XYZ file of C-alpha atoms in Angstrom:
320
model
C -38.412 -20.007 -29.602
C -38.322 -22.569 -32.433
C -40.575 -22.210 -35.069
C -43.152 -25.254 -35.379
C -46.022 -26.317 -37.037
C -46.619 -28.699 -35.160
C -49.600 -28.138 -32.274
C -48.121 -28.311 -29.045
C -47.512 -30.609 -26.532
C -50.469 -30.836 -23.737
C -48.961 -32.016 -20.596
C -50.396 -34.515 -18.258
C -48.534 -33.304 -15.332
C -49.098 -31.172 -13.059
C -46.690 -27.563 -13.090
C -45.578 -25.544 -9.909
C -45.105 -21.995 -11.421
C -42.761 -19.842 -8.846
C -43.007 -16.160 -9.070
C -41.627 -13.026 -7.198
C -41.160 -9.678 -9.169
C -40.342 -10.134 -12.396
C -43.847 -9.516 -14.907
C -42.196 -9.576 -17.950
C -39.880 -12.937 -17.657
C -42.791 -14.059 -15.858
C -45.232 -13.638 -18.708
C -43.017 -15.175 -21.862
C -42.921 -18.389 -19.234
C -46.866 -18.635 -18.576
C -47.068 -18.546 -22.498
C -45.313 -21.640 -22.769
C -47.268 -22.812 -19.536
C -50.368 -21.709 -21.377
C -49.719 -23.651 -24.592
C -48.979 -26.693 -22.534
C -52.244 -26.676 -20.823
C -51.780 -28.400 -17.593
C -54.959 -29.608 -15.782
C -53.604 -28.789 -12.424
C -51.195 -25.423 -12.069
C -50.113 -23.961 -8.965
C -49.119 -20.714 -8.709
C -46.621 -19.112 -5.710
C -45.543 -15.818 -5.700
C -43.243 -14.530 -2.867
C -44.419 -10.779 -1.663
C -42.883 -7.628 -1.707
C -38.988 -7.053 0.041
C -38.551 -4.222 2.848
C -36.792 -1.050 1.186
C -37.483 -2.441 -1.858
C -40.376 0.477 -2.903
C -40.777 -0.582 -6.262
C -41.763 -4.181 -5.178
C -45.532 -3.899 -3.982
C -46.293 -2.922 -7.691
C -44.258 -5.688 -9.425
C -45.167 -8.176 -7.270
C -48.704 -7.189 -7.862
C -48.396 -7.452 -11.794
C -46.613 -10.629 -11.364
C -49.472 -12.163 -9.876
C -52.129 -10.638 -12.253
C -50.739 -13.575 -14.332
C -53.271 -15.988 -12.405
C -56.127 -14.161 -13.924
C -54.619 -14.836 -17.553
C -55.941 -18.686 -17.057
C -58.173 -19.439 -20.193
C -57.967 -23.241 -20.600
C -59.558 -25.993 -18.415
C -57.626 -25.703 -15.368
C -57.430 -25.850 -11.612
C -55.890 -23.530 -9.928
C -54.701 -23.327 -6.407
C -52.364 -20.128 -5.504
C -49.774 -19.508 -2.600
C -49.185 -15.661 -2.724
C -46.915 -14.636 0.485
C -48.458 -11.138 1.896
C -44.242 -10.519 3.084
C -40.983 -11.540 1.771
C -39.455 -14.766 2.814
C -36.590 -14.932 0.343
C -35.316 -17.005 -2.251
C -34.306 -20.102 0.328
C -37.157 -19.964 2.311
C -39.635 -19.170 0.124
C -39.293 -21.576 -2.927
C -38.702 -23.930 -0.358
C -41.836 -23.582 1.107
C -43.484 -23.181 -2.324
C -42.268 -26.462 -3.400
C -43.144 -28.673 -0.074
C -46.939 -26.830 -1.034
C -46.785 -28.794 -4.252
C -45.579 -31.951 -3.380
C -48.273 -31.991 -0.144
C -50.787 -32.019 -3.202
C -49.230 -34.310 -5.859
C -47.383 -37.224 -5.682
C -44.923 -35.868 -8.874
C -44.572 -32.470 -11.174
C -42.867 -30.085 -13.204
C -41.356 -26.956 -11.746
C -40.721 -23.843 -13.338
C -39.583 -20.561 -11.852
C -40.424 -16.953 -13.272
C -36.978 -16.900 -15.295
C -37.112 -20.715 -16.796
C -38.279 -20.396 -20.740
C -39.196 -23.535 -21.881
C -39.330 -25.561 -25.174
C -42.436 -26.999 -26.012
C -41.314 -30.559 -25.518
C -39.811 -29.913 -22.522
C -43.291 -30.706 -21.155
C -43.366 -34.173 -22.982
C -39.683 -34.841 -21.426
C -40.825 -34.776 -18.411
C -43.595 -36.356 -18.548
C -41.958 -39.237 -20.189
C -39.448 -39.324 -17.725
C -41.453 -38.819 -14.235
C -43.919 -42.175 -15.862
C -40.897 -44.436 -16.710
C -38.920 -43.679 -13.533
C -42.119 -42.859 -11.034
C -40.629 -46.101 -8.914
C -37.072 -46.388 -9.845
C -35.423 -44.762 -6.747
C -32.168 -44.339 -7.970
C -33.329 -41.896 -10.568
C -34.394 -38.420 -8.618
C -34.412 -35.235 -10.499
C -35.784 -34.619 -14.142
C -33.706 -31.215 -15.696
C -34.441 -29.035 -18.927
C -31.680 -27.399 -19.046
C -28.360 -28.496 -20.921
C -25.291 -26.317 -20.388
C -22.809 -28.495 -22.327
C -22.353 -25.975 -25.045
C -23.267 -28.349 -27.932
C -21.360 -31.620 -26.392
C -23.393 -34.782 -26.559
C -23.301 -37.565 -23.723
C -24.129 -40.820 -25.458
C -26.433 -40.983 -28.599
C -29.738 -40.980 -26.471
C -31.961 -37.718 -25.413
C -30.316 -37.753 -22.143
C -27.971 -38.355 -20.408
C -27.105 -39.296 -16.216
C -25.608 -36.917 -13.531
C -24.884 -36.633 -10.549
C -25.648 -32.844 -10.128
C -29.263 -31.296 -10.115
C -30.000 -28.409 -12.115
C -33.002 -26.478 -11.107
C -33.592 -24.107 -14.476
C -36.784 -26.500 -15.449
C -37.072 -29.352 -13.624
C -39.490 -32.580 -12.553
C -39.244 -34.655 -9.414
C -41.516 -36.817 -7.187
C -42.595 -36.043 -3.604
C -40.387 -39.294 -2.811
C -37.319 -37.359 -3.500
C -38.879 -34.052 -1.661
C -39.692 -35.599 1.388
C -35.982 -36.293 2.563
C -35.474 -32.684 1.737
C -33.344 -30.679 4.391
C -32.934 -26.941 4.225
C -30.833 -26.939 7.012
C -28.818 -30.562 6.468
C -28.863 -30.742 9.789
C -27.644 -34.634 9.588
C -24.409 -33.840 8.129
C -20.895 -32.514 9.818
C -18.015 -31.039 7.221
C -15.492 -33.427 8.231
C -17.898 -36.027 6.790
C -18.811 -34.065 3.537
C -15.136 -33.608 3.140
C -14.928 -37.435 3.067
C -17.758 -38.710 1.488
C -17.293 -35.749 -1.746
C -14.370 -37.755 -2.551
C -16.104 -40.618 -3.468
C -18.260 -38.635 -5.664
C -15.148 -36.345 -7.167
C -12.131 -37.573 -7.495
C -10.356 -33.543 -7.837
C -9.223 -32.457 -5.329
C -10.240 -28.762 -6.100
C -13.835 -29.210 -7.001
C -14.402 -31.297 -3.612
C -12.874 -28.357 -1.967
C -15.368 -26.413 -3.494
C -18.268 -28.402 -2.665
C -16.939 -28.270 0.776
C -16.894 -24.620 1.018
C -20.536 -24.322 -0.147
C -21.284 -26.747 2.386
C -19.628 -24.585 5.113
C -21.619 -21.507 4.006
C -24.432 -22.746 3.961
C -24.275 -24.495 7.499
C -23.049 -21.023 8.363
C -25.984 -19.012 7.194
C -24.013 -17.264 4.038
C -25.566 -18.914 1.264
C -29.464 -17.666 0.593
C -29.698 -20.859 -1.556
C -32.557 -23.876 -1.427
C -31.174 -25.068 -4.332
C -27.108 -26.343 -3.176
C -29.084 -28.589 -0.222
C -30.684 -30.368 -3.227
C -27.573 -30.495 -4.449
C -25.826 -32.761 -1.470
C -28.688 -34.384 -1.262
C -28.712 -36.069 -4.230
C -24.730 -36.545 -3.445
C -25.793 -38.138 -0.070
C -28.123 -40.724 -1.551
C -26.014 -41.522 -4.571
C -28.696 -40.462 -6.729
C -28.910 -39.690 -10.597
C -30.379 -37.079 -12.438
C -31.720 -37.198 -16.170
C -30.104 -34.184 -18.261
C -31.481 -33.702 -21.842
C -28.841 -33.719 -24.816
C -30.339 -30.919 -26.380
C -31.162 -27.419 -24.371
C -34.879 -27.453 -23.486
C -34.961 -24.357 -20.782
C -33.421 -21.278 -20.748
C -32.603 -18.475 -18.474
C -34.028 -14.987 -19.165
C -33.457 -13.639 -16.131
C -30.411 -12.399 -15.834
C -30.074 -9.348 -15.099
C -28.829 -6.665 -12.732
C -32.155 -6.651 -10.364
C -31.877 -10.987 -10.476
C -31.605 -12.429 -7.203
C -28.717 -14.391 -8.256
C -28.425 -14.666 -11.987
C -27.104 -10.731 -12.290
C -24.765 -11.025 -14.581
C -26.483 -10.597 -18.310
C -22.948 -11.392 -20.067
C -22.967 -15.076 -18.256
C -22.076 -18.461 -20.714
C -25.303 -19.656 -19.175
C -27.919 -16.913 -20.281
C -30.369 -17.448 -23.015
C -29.293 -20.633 -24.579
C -31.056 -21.124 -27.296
C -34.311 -23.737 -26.968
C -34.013 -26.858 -29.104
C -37.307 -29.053 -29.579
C -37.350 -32.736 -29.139
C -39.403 -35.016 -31.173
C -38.500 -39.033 -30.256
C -37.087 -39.779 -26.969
C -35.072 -42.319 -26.712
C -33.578 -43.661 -23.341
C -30.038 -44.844 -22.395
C -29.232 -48.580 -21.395
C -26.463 -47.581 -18.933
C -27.521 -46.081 -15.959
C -24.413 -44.394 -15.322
C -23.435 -40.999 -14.640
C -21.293 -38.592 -17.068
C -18.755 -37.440 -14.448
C -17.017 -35.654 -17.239
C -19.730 -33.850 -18.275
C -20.187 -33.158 -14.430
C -16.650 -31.710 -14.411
C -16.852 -29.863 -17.933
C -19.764 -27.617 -15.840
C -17.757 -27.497 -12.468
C -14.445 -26.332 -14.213
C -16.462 -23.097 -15.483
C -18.441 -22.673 -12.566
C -15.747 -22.812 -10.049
C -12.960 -21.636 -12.330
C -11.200 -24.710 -11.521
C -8.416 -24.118 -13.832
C -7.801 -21.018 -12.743
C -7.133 -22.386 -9.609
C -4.829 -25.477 -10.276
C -2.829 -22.785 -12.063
C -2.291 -20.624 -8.883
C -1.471 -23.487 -7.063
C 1.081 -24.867 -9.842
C 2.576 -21.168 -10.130
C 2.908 -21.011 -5.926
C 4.330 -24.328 -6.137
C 6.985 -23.519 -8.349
C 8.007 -20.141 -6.969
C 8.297 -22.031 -3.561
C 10.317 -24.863 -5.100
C 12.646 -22.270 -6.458
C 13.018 -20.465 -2.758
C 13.822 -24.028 -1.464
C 16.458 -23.997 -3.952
C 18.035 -21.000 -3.650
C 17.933 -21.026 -0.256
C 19.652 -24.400 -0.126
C 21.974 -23.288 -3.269
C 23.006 -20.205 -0.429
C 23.791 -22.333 2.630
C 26.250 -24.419 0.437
């Protein structure tokens, strides 16, 4: 963490804390949770996995964390007594929260957050509580240093779950399922979003999975979501979560040699707010490249393309 002498930020929001089995990412998160002091915290905590023996006692530690409360706080705790899974059960965890407030701050058991991260989104949820084409609040950056604009954040079109803030507005069109939606139409409607071709392929493919059960993800429907209703989400310009969890035993952050683990925390003092509400598509792109291995790709093609090219011609060189 940053060093500071500054006493920390108190947050006036309420915080959804997600848990599973994880006490010691768990506890460096609550610490940041604690310093923050939010007056209302909710605490959910999936149970224990079948074949999984070592579960019942992590899960149980995990939780002990609701008895570490020492600050002027209600509480109110969703602790599953079986497994429902990452999809189903931060999905559920998160439609708890928003039945109870009207906007909030999630963090999950592997999200480390800067200090000001708290006063981001706080800032943010107040100055865009009724602007409806803003709908997701992020923490994390993963720009590697690059800077959108000289303001504290920046637009997107993609939401980033690693530390985040949202209103019940946004979670009440929330579809697990996306039942609504057919992949000839996604195919479609992505290129309006994304104008390369190989990234709306990719999109399209997730979509496919996850219509077809393959995906354990509640995140990606958040993702088309926010495509489907053209909205924007608020990324910081500096890096105000970051991931400690990955590691072999993650759910699905299990690689510990990842670009995206443990960036550094950066603390914010001013925020200042764009006039454009606009999003980056490049900076959209810069993360979709990596994360799809677009390049990759387009070279593939680009090398099939030219070995076929050659057949044609020496086929047609031969029949002369």
């Amino acid at each position: 963490m940053p060093e500071s002498n500054k006493a920390a930020y108190q947050t006036r929001s309420a915080v959804l804390f997600v848990l599973f089995n994880r006490p010691g990412t768990t506890q460096q998160v609550f610490e940041q949770i604690r310093a923050a002091k939010p007056k209302r915290l909710y605490i959910a905590a999936d149970g224990p996995r079948q074949g999984f023996p070592d579960d019942e006692l992590l899960c149980k530690q995990t939780r002990e964390i609701a008895n570490k409360i020492d600050w002027d706080c209600e509480v109110k705790t969703l602790f599953n007594d079986g497994n429902a899974g990452c999809k189903l059960g931060v999905s559920a965890a998160i439609s708890w929260f928003f039945d109870h407030e009207q906007e909030g701050i999630i963090l999950e058991d592997d999200c480390l957050p800067a200090n000001s991260f708290f006063k981001f989104c706080d800032t943010l949820l107040e100055k865009y509580r009724y602007d409806t084409r803003i709908r997701h609040i992020t923490g994390c950056n993963l720009q590697f240093g690059k800077k959108w604009g000289n303001c504290s954040y920046y637009f997107s079109n993609r939401t980033h779950v690693w530390g985040w803030a949202s209103w019940k507005r946004v979670w009440d069109d929330y579809d697990l399922t996306l039942d609504k939606y057919s992949s000839a139409e996604v195919a479609d409607q992505m290129k309006n979003i994304y104008d390369d071709n190989f990234v709306v392929e990719c999109w399209v493919n997730i979509f496919n999975d996850l219509k077809a059960g393959k995906i354990n993800s509640w995140a990606y429907p958040l993702d088309f979501l926010n495509f489907f209703n053209n909205g924007l989400v608020a990324i910081p310009n500096e890096n105000l979560i970051s991931n400690i969890g990955f590691s072999a035993n993650a759910t699905n952050t299990q690689h510990d040699n990842n670009s995206y683990a443990d960036i550094p925390l950066v603390e914010i003092d001013e925020i200042t707010h764009p006039v454009f509400v606009l999003p980056q598509k490049q900076a959209d792109l810069f993360i979709m490249y990596n994360h799809f291995n677009i390049e990759e790709k387009r070279r593939r093609q680009n090398s099939l393309r030219r070995r076929l090219k050659r057949w044609i011609k020496s086929v047609f060189f031969h029949a002369k």
